[in-house]
C-alpha positions as a printed NumPy array, in Angstrom:
array([[ 93.204,  77.806,  75.275],
       [ 95.122,  77.464,  78.535],
       [ 97.033,  80.324,  80.18 ],
       [ 99.436,  79.972,  83.086],
       [100.138,  83.029,  85.227],
       [103.446,  82.796,  87.09 ],
       [102.975,  84.553,  90.427],
       [ 99.93 ,  85.669,  92.408],
       [100.954,  89.248,  93.053],
       [ 98.328,  91.884,  92.37 ],
       [ 99.236,  92.227,  88.684],
       [ 99.169,  88.474,  88.122],
       [ 95.753,  88.258,  89.749],
       [ 94.423,  91.151,  87.647],
       [ 95.648,  89.426,  84.486],
       [ 93.956,  86.205,  85.624],
       [ 90.615,  88.006,  86.032],
       [ 90.54 ,  89.362,  82.493],
       [ 91.932,  86.236,  80.818],
       [ 89.419,  84.013,  82.596],
       [ 86.53 ,  86.323,  81.758],
       [ 87.578,  86.128,  78.091],
       [ 87.126,  82.373,  78.165],
       [ 90.648,  81.076,  78.719],
       [ 91.369,  78.3  ,  81.169],
       [ 93.622,  80.097,  83.663],
       [ 95.942,  78.624,  86.287],
       [ 97.861,  80.928,  88.626],
       [100.962,  79.338,  90.168],
       [102.359,  81.002,  93.29 ],
       [105.536,  79.836,  95.005],
       [104.654,  81.238,  98.445],
       [102.084,  79.734, 100.805],
       [ 99.879,  82.827, 100.442],
       [ 98.855,  85.054,  97.568],
       [ 99.524,  88.765,  97.203],
       [103.237,  89.129,  96.578],
       [104.247,  92.306,  98.402],
       [100.592,  93.366,  98.667],
       [ 99.486,  91.37 , 101.683],
       [ 98.409,  91.567, 105.305],
       [100.415,  89.49 , 107.773],
       [100.627,  88.905, 111.505],
       [104.405,  88.927, 111.798],
       [104.947,  89.761, 115.473],
       [105.856,  86.9  , 117.814],
       [105.187,  89.081, 120.882],
       [101.934,  90.481, 119.476],
       [100.427,  87.61 , 117.48 ],
       [ 97.006,  89.228, 117.093],
       [ 98.375,  92.406, 115.516],
       [ 98.144,  92.595, 111.719],
       [100.221,  94.768, 109.416],
       [100.724,  95.477, 105.748],
       [104.334,  94.329, 105.647],
       [105.105,  95.24 , 102.03 ],
       [102.987,  97.874, 100.315],
       [101.449, 100.158, 102.913],
       [ 98.89 , 102.246, 101.037],
       [ 96.676, 102.219,  97.942],
       [ 96.835, 105.289,  95.764],
       [ 97.697, 104.636,  92.152],
       [ 95.161, 102.007,  91.06 ],
       [ 92.969, 103.811,  88.498],
       [ 89.268, 104.037,  89.371],
       [ 88.484, 102.793,  85.847],
       [ 90.376,  99.573,  86.605],
       [ 88.588,  99.111,  89.939],
       [ 85.288,  99.431,  88.065],
       [ 86.33 ,  96.96 ,  85.351],
       [ 87.437,  94.444,  87.972],
       [ 84.134,  94.872,  89.783],
       [ 85.757,  94.581,  93.195],
       [ 84.781,  96.478,  96.328],
       [ 87.932,  97.816,  97.988],
       [ 87.207,  99.415, 101.389],
       [ 89.657, 102.283, 101.263],
       [ 89.846, 104.888, 103.99 ],
       [ 90.667, 108.525, 103.294],
       [ 93.469, 109.738, 105.536],
       [ 92.62 , 113.297, 106.446],
       [ 95.138, 114.672, 107.277],
       [ 97.417, 112.691, 104.97 ],
       [100.875, 114.146, 105.75 ],
       [102.478, 115.245, 108.993],
       [105.826, 117.047, 108.958],
       [107.129, 117.349, 112.523],
       [110.339, 118.963, 113.716],
       [112.354, 118.612, 116.899],
       [111.314, 122.169, 117.818],
       [107.842, 123.71 , 117.676],
       [107.318, 123.902, 113.917],
       [105.083, 121.391, 112.162],
       [102.715, 121.004, 109.222],
       [ 99.616, 118.852, 109.026],
       [ 98.484, 118.44 , 105.405],
       [ 94.784, 117.739, 104.886],
       [ 91.613, 118.832, 103.129],
       [ 91.239, 122.005, 105.222],
       [ 93.073, 124.462, 102.977],
       [ 92.517, 127.427, 105.278],
       [ 94.091, 125.601, 108.22 ],
       [ 97.03 , 124.586, 106.051],
       [ 97.553, 128.142, 104.868],
       [ 97.636, 129.348, 108.483],
       [100.228, 126.699, 109.38 ],
       [102.39 , 127.629, 106.39 ],
       [102.237, 131.293, 107.365],
       [103.021, 130.557, 111.018],
       [105.783, 128.   , 110.642],
       [107.141, 128.559, 107.123],
       [106.175, 131.375, 104.741],
       [103.513, 132.75 , 102.417],
       [105.964, 132.081,  99.58 ],
       [105.998, 128.365, 100.452],
       [102.198, 128.253, 100.515],
       [102.009, 129.912,  97.098],
       [104.523, 127.39 ,  95.729],
       [102.602, 124.46 ,  97.232],
       [ 99.314, 125.617,  95.717],
       [100.857, 126.182,  92.279],
       [102.536, 122.772,  92.26 ],
       [ 99.401, 120.938,  93.369],
       [ 97.38 , 122.717,  90.684],
       [ 99.845, 121.643,  87.983],
       [100.019, 118.057,  89.261],
       [ 96.219, 117.919,  89.222],
       [ 96.184, 118.905,  85.552],
       [ 98.846, 116.313,  84.713],
       [ 96.841, 113.623,  86.54 ],
       [ 93.838, 114.488,  84.435],
       [ 95.759, 114.526,  81.15 ],
       [ 97.698, 111.317,  81.747],
       [ 94.854, 109.223,  83.16 ],
       [ 94.027, 107.479,  79.844],
       [ 97.654, 106.451,  79.278],
       [ 97.826, 104.014,  82.172],
       [ 95.35 , 101.495,  80.745],
       [ 96.873, 101.521,  77.27 ],
       [100.055, 100.49 ,  75.486],
       [102.751, 103.029,  76.377],
       [104.161, 105.564,  73.952],
       [107.557, 107.265,  74.19 ],
       [107.526, 110.186,  76.613],
       [107.643, 112.849,  73.908],
       [104.814, 111.195,  71.961],
       [102.801, 110.916,  75.173],
       [103.214, 114.657,  75.674],
       [102.076, 115.404,  72.13 ],
       [ 99.047, 113.127,  72.236],
       [ 97.811, 113.482,  75.816],
       [ 99.236, 116.525,  77.644],
       [ 97.723, 119.991,  77.209],
       [100.072, 122.245,  75.191],
       [100.897, 124.577,  78.081],
       [102.316, 121.675,  80.14 ],
       [104.054, 119.565,  77.494],
       [107.549, 120.943,  78.059],
       [107.14 , 120.749,  81.851],
       [105.925, 117.139,  81.558],
       [108.89 , 116.033,  79.431],
       [111.338, 117.823,  81.734],
       [109.75 , 116.192,  84.773],
       [110.017, 112.72 ,  83.224],
       [113.588, 113.119,  82.002],
       [115.174, 115.155,  84.77 ],
       [115.448, 115.323,  88.549],
       [112.779, 116.043,  91.112],
       [114.94 , 118.886,  92.417],
       [114.802, 120.623,  89.025],
       [111.011, 120.314,  89.023],
       [110.561, 121.648,  92.552],
       [112.815, 124.619,  91.79 ],
       [110.26 , 125.862,  89.239],
       [107.777, 126.742,  91.971],
       [110.004, 128.875,  94.195],
       [109.812, 127.122,  97.557],
       [111.691, 129.077, 100.217],
       [112.034, 126.251, 102.76 ],
       [114.607, 123.512, 102.133],
       [112.749, 121.309, 104.606],
       [109.574, 121.464, 102.53 ],
       [111.428, 120.831,  99.293],
       [113.148, 117.873, 100.938],
       [109.822, 116.449, 102.11 ],
       [108.275, 116.595,  98.638],
       [111.397, 115.15 ,  97.024],
       [111.799, 112.337,  99.526],
       [108.224, 111.082,  99.743],
       [107.603, 110.942,  95.993],
       [110.927, 111.359,  94.196],
       [113.119, 109.03 ,  96.255],
       [110.594, 106.391,  97.323],
       [111.771, 102.958,  96.195],
       [114.393, 104.481,  93.913],
       [118.154, 104.498,  93.971],
       [118.816, 108.213,  93.567],
       [119.446, 111.631,  95.084],
       [118.42 , 115.254,  94.453],
       [120.013, 115.594,  91.04 ],
       [119.484, 112.034,  89.761],
       [117.694, 112.05 ,  86.375],
       [114.52 , 110.003,  86.661],
       [113.624, 111.068,  90.19 ],
       [111.206, 113.458,  88.475],
       [109.533, 110.49 ,  86.76 ],
       [109.191, 108.741,  90.122],
       [107.705, 111.93 ,  91.589],
       [105.131, 112.084,  88.774],
       [104.14 , 108.441,  89.252],
       [103.577, 108.908,  92.976],
       [101.293, 111.864,  92.299],
       [ 98.87 , 109.965,  90.042],
       [ 96.384, 109.189,  92.836],
       [ 92.88 , 109.349,  91.346],
       [ 90.717, 107.097,  93.524],
       [ 87.301, 108.584,  94.381],
       [ 87.502, 110.837,  97.403],
       [ 91.295, 110.786,  97.505],
       [ 91.877, 114.353,  96.281],
       [ 95.23 , 113.2  ,  94.944],
       [ 96.324, 111.463,  98.157],
       [ 97.184, 107.879,  99.142],
       [ 94.508, 105.84 , 100.941],
       [ 94.476, 103.239, 103.688],
       [ 92.7  ,  99.912, 103.035],
       [ 90.567,  98.396, 105.77 ],
       [ 92.062,  95.069, 106.813],
       [ 95.432,  95.94 , 105.315],
       [ 96.712,  95.652, 101.766],
       [ 95.936,  91.946, 101.695],
       [ 92.306,  92.972, 101.309],
       [ 93.133,  94.279,  97.823],
       [ 94.688,  91.058,  96.548],
       [ 92.202,  88.767,  98.29 ],
       [ 89.281,  90.521,  96.595],
       [ 90.954,  90.451,  93.178],
       [ 91.682,  86.747,  93.742],
       [ 87.991,  86.205,  94.545],
       [ 87.095,  87.888,  91.248],
       [ 89.569,  85.656,  89.386],
       [ 88.117,  82.499,  90.947],
       [ 84.588,  83.687,  90.2  ],
       [ 85.618,  84.014,  86.547],
       [ 86.882,  80.427,  86.552],
       [ 90.595,  80.826,  87.301],
       [ 92.41 ,  78.352,  89.545],
       [ 94.989,  79.685,  92.028],
       [ 97.544,  77.264,  93.427],
       [ 99.952,  78.261,  96.218],
       [103.186,  76.537,  97.226],
       [103.88 ,  75.9  ,  93.533],
       [107.345,  77.146,  92.608],
       [107.96 ,  77.555,  88.881],
       [111.512,  76.484,  88.11 ],
       [111.551,  76.945,  84.338],
       [109.434,  78.345,  81.531],
       [109.278,  75.801,  78.719],
       [110.17 ,  77.193,  75.285],
       [109.926,  75.031,  72.175],
       [110.845,  76.397,  68.726],
       [110.544,  79.976,  69.96 ],
       [107.12 ,  79.436,  71.569],
       [106.231,  79.327,  75.279],
       [104.599,  75.959,  75.967],
       [104.211,  75.903,  79.737],
       [106.313,  75.616,  82.878],
       [108.248,  73.087,  84.915],
       [107.686,  73.176,  88.677],
       [110.254,  72.565,  91.4  ],
       [108.906,  69.042,  91.967],
       [109.546,  68.184,  88.316],
       [105.918,  68.46 ,  87.24 ],
       [105.405,  69.988,  83.801],
       [102.281,  72.081,  83.197],
       [101.512,  72.74 ,  79.538],
       [ 99.872,  75.94 ,  78.299],
       [ 99.309,  77.993,  75.174],
       [100.184,  81.252,  76.926],
       [102.435,  82.089,  79.878],
       [102.044,  85.446,  81.654],
       [104.882,  86.155,  84.063],
       [104.196,  88.284,  87.128],
       [107.73 ,  87.712,  88.446],
       [110.187,  90.578,  88.067],
       [112.027,  90.87 ,  84.72 ],
       [115.239,  89.381,  86.099],
       [113.534,  86.265,  87.404],
       [111.606,  85.91 ,  84.15 ],
       [114.878,  86.162,  82.209],
       [116.356,  83.387,  84.325],
       [113.235,  81.194,  84.105],
       [113.503,  81.305,  80.318],
       [117.303,  81.203,  80.211],
       [119.567,  83.883,  78.793],
       [120.541,  81.706,  75.844],
       [116.922,  81.33 ,  74.759],
       [116.441,  85.112,  74.487],
       [117.817,  87.57 ,  71.901],
       [120.907,  89.406,  73.084],
       [119.383,  92.875,  72.783],
       [116.44 ,  91.833,  74.969],
       [118.753,  90.391,  77.629],
       [120.816,  93.586,  77.553],
       [117.653,  95.648,  77.982],
       [116.688,  93.669,  81.091],
       [120.231,  93.801,  82.44 ],
       [120.172,  97.58 ,  81.986],
       [117.284,  97.87 ,  84.426],
       [119.215,  96.205,  87.254],
       [119.429,  98.307,  90.405],
       [119.863,  97.301,  94.03 ],
       [116.919,  97.853,  96.311],
       [117.609, 100.761,  98.669],
       [114.602, 100.355, 100.971],
       [114.415,  99.105, 104.563],
       [111.082,  98.314, 106.214],
       [110.86 ,  98.178, 110.012],
       [107.418,  96.919, 111.007],
       [106.608,  97.769, 114.626],
       [104.251,  96.499, 117.297],
       [103.645,  99.413, 119.674],
       [101.972,  99.442, 123.086],
       [100.344, 102.862, 123.047],
       [101.769, 105.875, 121.217],
       [104.142, 108.674, 122.211],
       [103.562, 112.397, 121.757],
       [105.517, 114.667, 119.462],
       [107.641, 117.491, 120.85 ],
       [106.171, 119.876, 118.314],
       [102.604, 118.767, 119.116],
       [102.465, 117.798, 122.804],
       [ 98.664, 117.946, 122.874],
       [ 98.163, 115.952, 119.664],
       [ 95.92 , 112.999, 120.48 ],
       [ 96.794, 109.633, 118.869],
       [ 93.505, 109.219, 116.999],
       [ 91.672, 110.223, 113.807],
       [ 92.605, 113.737, 112.736],
       [ 95.802, 113.694, 114.768],
       [ 99.462, 113.251, 113.859],
       [ 99.464, 109.427, 113.934],
       [ 97.034, 108.802, 111.053],
       [ 98.956, 110.432, 108.203],
       [102.359, 109.657, 106.735],
       [104.875, 111.1  , 109.2  ],
       [107.968, 112.572, 107.546],
       [111.092, 112.457, 109.721],
       [113.821, 114.656, 108.266],
       [116.976, 116.328, 109.566],
       [116.727, 119.892, 110.87 ],
       [116.197, 122.522, 108.193],
       [119.699, 123.973, 108.492],
       [121.249, 120.598, 107.691],
       [118.572, 118.746, 105.725],
       [120.058, 118.983, 102.234],
       [123.613, 118.159, 103.248],
       [122.511, 115.351, 105.578],
       [120.345, 113.649, 102.965],
       [123.019, 114.006, 100.303],
       [125.446, 112.385, 102.744],
       [122.954, 109.581, 103.403],
       [122.746, 108.758,  99.695],
       [126.562, 108.828,  99.374],
       [126.871, 106.528, 102.392],
       [124.407, 104.04 , 100.916],
       [126.238, 104.049,  97.582],
       [129.448, 103.257,  99.465],
       [127.865, 100.406, 101.418],
       [127.628, 102.337, 104.675],
       [124.537, 102.673, 106.883],
       [123.469, 106.355, 106.871],
       [123.305, 108.214, 110.154],
       [119.996, 109.869, 109.162],
       [118.332, 108.217, 106.177],
       [114.961, 109.397, 104.933],
       [112.166, 107.97 , 107.094],
       [108.419, 107.815, 106.611],
       [106.552, 106.561, 109.663],
       [103.122, 104.938, 109.408],
       [100.605, 103.954, 112.09 ],
       [ 97.476, 102.431, 110.56 ],
       [ 95.611, 101.131, 113.618],
       [ 94.567, 104.674, 114.557],
       [ 92.291, 104.64 , 111.481],
       [ 91.686, 100.892, 111.229],
       [ 91.489,  99.348, 114.724],
       [ 90.359,  96.032, 113.199],
       [ 94.037,  95.267, 112.575],
       [ 94.438,  94.61 , 116.324],
       [ 92.114,  91.624, 116.691],
       [ 93.778,  90.575, 119.939],
       [ 92.654,  93.667, 121.845],
       [ 92.046,  92.945, 125.506],
       [ 89.611,  95.12 , 127.487],
       [ 91.322,  97.273, 130.047],
       [ 94.786,  97.289, 128.509],
       [ 96.394,  99.98 , 126.407],
       [ 95.765,  99.165, 122.73 ],
       [ 98.389,  97.762, 120.428],
       [ 99.275,  99.71 , 117.322],
       [101.063,  98.62 , 114.205],
       [103.751, 100.984, 113.031],
       [106.212, 100.966, 110.17 ],
       [109.361, 102.874, 109.373],
       [109.765, 103.103, 105.586],
       [113.437, 103.929, 105.204],
       [115.194, 104.997, 101.98 ],
       [118.867, 105.166, 101.015],
       [120.268, 102.041, 102.606],
       [122.694,  99.661, 100.871],
       [121.796,  96.174,  99.691],
       [125.344,  94.996, 100.497],
       [127.309,  96.455, 103.394],
       [130.959,  97.397, 102.951],
       [134.016,  96.341, 104.949],
       [132.874,  92.745, 105.307],
       [129.892,  93.624, 107.487],
       [126.553,  91.851, 107.113],
       [122.945,  92.906, 107.578],
       [122.451,  89.975, 109.94 ],
       [125.09 ,  91.429, 112.251],
       [124.08 ,  95.08 , 111.893],
       [120.274,  94.907, 111.695],
       [119.368,  95.04 , 115.393],
       [121.748,  97.896, 116.144],
       [120.556,  99.905, 113.165],
       [116.89 ,  99.446, 114.068],
       [117.729, 100.723, 117.549],
       [119.437, 103.726, 115.938],
       [116.376, 104.445, 113.766],
       [114.109, 104.295, 116.812],
       [116.444, 106.752, 118.539],
       [115.769, 109.135, 115.622],
       [112.041, 108.706, 116.292],
       [112.75 , 109.522, 119.962],
       [114.157, 112.916, 118.916],
       [110.761, 113.863, 117.479],
       [108.496, 111.846, 119.781],
       [110.313, 111.132, 123.063],
       [109.835, 107.66 , 124.464],
       [108.983, 105.984, 121.142],
       [111.535, 103.243, 121.787],
       [109.85 , 102.423, 125.098],
       [106.556, 101.732, 123.31 ],
       [108.042,  99.048, 121.046],
       [106.807,  95.55 , 121.891],
       [108.258,  93.775, 118.848],
       [109.734,  94.406, 115.416],
       [109.647,  92.641, 112.058],
       [112.417,  94.072, 109.929],
       [112.895,  93.625, 106.201],
       [116.323,  94.7  , 104.988],
       [116.85 ,  94.77 , 101.198],
       [118.088,  91.14 , 101.203],
       [115.133,  90.122, 103.394],
       [112.701,  91.906, 101.059],
       [114.202,  89.775,  98.294],
       [113.744,  86.599, 100.32 ],
       [110.357,  87.375, 101.872],
       [108.583,  88.645,  98.766],
       [110.693,  87.033,  96.031],
       [111.837,  90.319,  94.434],
       [115.312,  90.392,  92.868],
       [117.805,  92.465,  94.888],
       [114.968,  93.623,  97.14 ],
       [113.839,  96.308,  94.676],
       [110.264,  97.069,  95.703],
       [109.307,  98.403,  92.245],
       [111.02 ,  95.571,  90.295],
       [112.476,  98.29 ,  88.021],
       [113.296, 101.864,  89.037],
       [110.434, 104.254,  88.357],
       [113.05 , 106.485,  86.761],
       [112.124, 104.466,  83.654],
       [108.75 , 105.611,  82.366],
       [106.224, 104.868,  79.65 ],
       [107.807, 103.047,  76.649],
       [111.187, 102.976,  78.409],
       [109.876, 100.244,  80.724],
       [109.828,  96.554,  79.812],
       [107.254,  95.719,  77.081],
       [104.385,  93.36 ,  77.88 ],
       [105.293,  91.177,  74.897],
       [108.569,  89.287,  74.965],
       [110.54 ,  87.958,  71.975],
       [109.2  ,  84.497,  72.876],
       [105.805,  83.885,  71.24 ],
       [103.141,  83.259,  73.854],
       [105.209,  84.7  ,  76.725],
       [104.159,  88.008,  78.279],
       [105.276,  90.068,  81.259],
       [102.849,  91.673,  83.721],
       [105.619,  92.613,  86.15 ],
       [105.676,  95.953,  87.929],
       [108.703,  96.513,  85.68 ],
       [106.321,  97.165,  82.783],
       [104.215, 100.289,  82.153],
       [103.087, 102.247,  84.044],
       [105.258, 101.743,  87.15 ],
       [106.08 ,  99.877,  90.296],
       [103.502, 100.159,  93.102],
       [100.091,  98.599,  93.702],
       [ 98.506,  99.761,  90.449],
       [ 97.21 ,  96.712,  88.541],
       [ 97.49 ,  98.282,  85.082],
       [100.327,  95.956,  84.094],
       [ 98.077,  92.945,  84.676],
       [ 95.213,  94.544,  82.731],
       [ 97.397,  95.667,  79.834],
       [ 99.302,  92.385,  79.556],
       [ 96.002,  90.476,  79.446],
       [ 94.743,  92.856,  76.766],
       [ 97.889,  92.188,  74.716],
       [ 97.331,  88.428,  75.022],
       [ 93.698,  88.694,  73.925],
       [ 94.515,  90.967,  70.982],
       [ 97.05 ,  88.492,  69.667],
       [ 94.897,  85.418,  70.262],
       [ 91.806,  86.982,  68.704],
       [ 88.961,  84.48 ,  68.199],
       [ 91.266,  81.648,  69.356],
       [ 90.975,  82.907,  72.96 ],
       [ 87.766,  80.928,  73.502],
       [ 88.912,  77.839,  71.615]])
C-alpha cells in the first residue's frame, strides 16, 4: 500500500512516521524548499545573516508527552523560568515563574491579594482540566457535552462546557480578578492568540482552554523554548519518518488530488507528473484541500462545513534582529539574561485605566480594515536562553539577539484602498515606538526586521488567508474538521482538525490511526 502525504508540516511528518512504521510505503510531498511548514528555524535577516529565528511558531507547549514518547524523538526543550513578564510604563510589573512566594509578594505590592487569590484558583482549575482532558487529544473527538460527561470530573463539567462555548471574559469573571490589566493579559495571551475575536466573542474560551493544555515534563503548565528554534522539532520528526522508511521530497507542489469513482488515487504535481497512491493524507489547510479536490467533487454539506470555518488571519509577526537589549522603565536594573525580563513572554498592554477600551477599539479597528493604534503585543527574545541561535557572534562585539513581536487584531485587508505593502514599514515603526514606551531605546537596537503581515504569512507558509491555526480554535473537539473526508482514501491531518491549531502533532497521529483502522490487514500489503 502506498500513502502520499501532502505537506511536510509537523502534522504531516507525524502522520508519515506512524504510517511508515505500520508498513506503508510513504511519500511526503512538500511544495516549499524546506520542511516544517510554519514550524521552522530560518535565518531571515539580510543585515544579520548568522542570526536564526523561529519565524512562525515560537514555542512548544501543547504537544502531549505521550505523543513525544510514541514518536521516540528527543526534543531539547528549555523551561522558561520566569515564563511571563507583564511590564507597565510606570513602576508596576509582574514576573511569573516557579517561585510562588515571590509571585505572591509581587501581586501584593503591585496589584492585590484578591488578584493573587483569583490567579491561584484559576491555575488550580486549569490544572485539573488539563489532567482530565489529556486522553482526549490522542483519540477521535466527541462533542463537547459528551466529552464533559466521559472525561471531566463532575464538579467541573458545567464550567468546562461554559468555557468551550462562551467567551474568555465570562470564564475569567468567575474568579474575581480585581485588576483589568491582569484580566486583559490572561485573555489576550490565551484567548485572543491566533483568533479573530474580542472579549465577548463566543469561542475565545475554547481558545483559552487549548492554550492552557501544556503538559510537557517540567513545564508546570507553561510553554517551552526549543534549542535551535522550532525547526528542531520538525527536523527530528522528519528524521524519525525517514528512519521508518518514508521518503520526503521538497520543491514538489501538489496541484490536484486525483479522485476516481469517489476514491482518492494520488496527486498531480505542478510539473504535470502524476503520483499514484492508495491513500492521500492532506496536511494542507482545509480550504486548500477543498480546492485540490475541487468543490464539485465533494458533497455540498461538506463544502459548506469547510466554508463555514473561513476566517481571515488577524496576526502580524515582526521578527527582529537586535544589537543588545534595552532596559524596562519598570525594571531599570533587570539584566538581559536568564531569570530576567527578556527570557519570558513579554506582554505589552495599554495602561490599566484604558486597557479594556483600547483593546476593544483595536478589535473594532481591525474588523473595519484599519490598523489599530495599540494592538495586543507579545514580545519574545529567545537568544537570552538559547545563544546558539546567534552563530555569527564575533568576540568583542555586543551580541545579537533575535526578537519577535507577535501582534493580534490586525486586518488581512486594509480599508480605503490602502495596501500592506505601502503601510508595513510605517506600522512596524509605530509598533517599535510602543516598545519604546516600556523599554526606552528599543528602536535604536533594531538592526533588521523580517515582517510577516497576514498576506505574507499566507505566502510564506502557504496558509489560506494567513490564519496561523488553519481554523479558529473557537471550534473545538467534534466541531472541528473530521480526519476522514467524504472521498474514500482521503484524510485530513490539518491543524483544522482535532484538537486545535498550534504545534501539537495529534492531528497527524490521529489521522494516521484512522487510516490504519480502515485499511486493517491491507496496510502491509
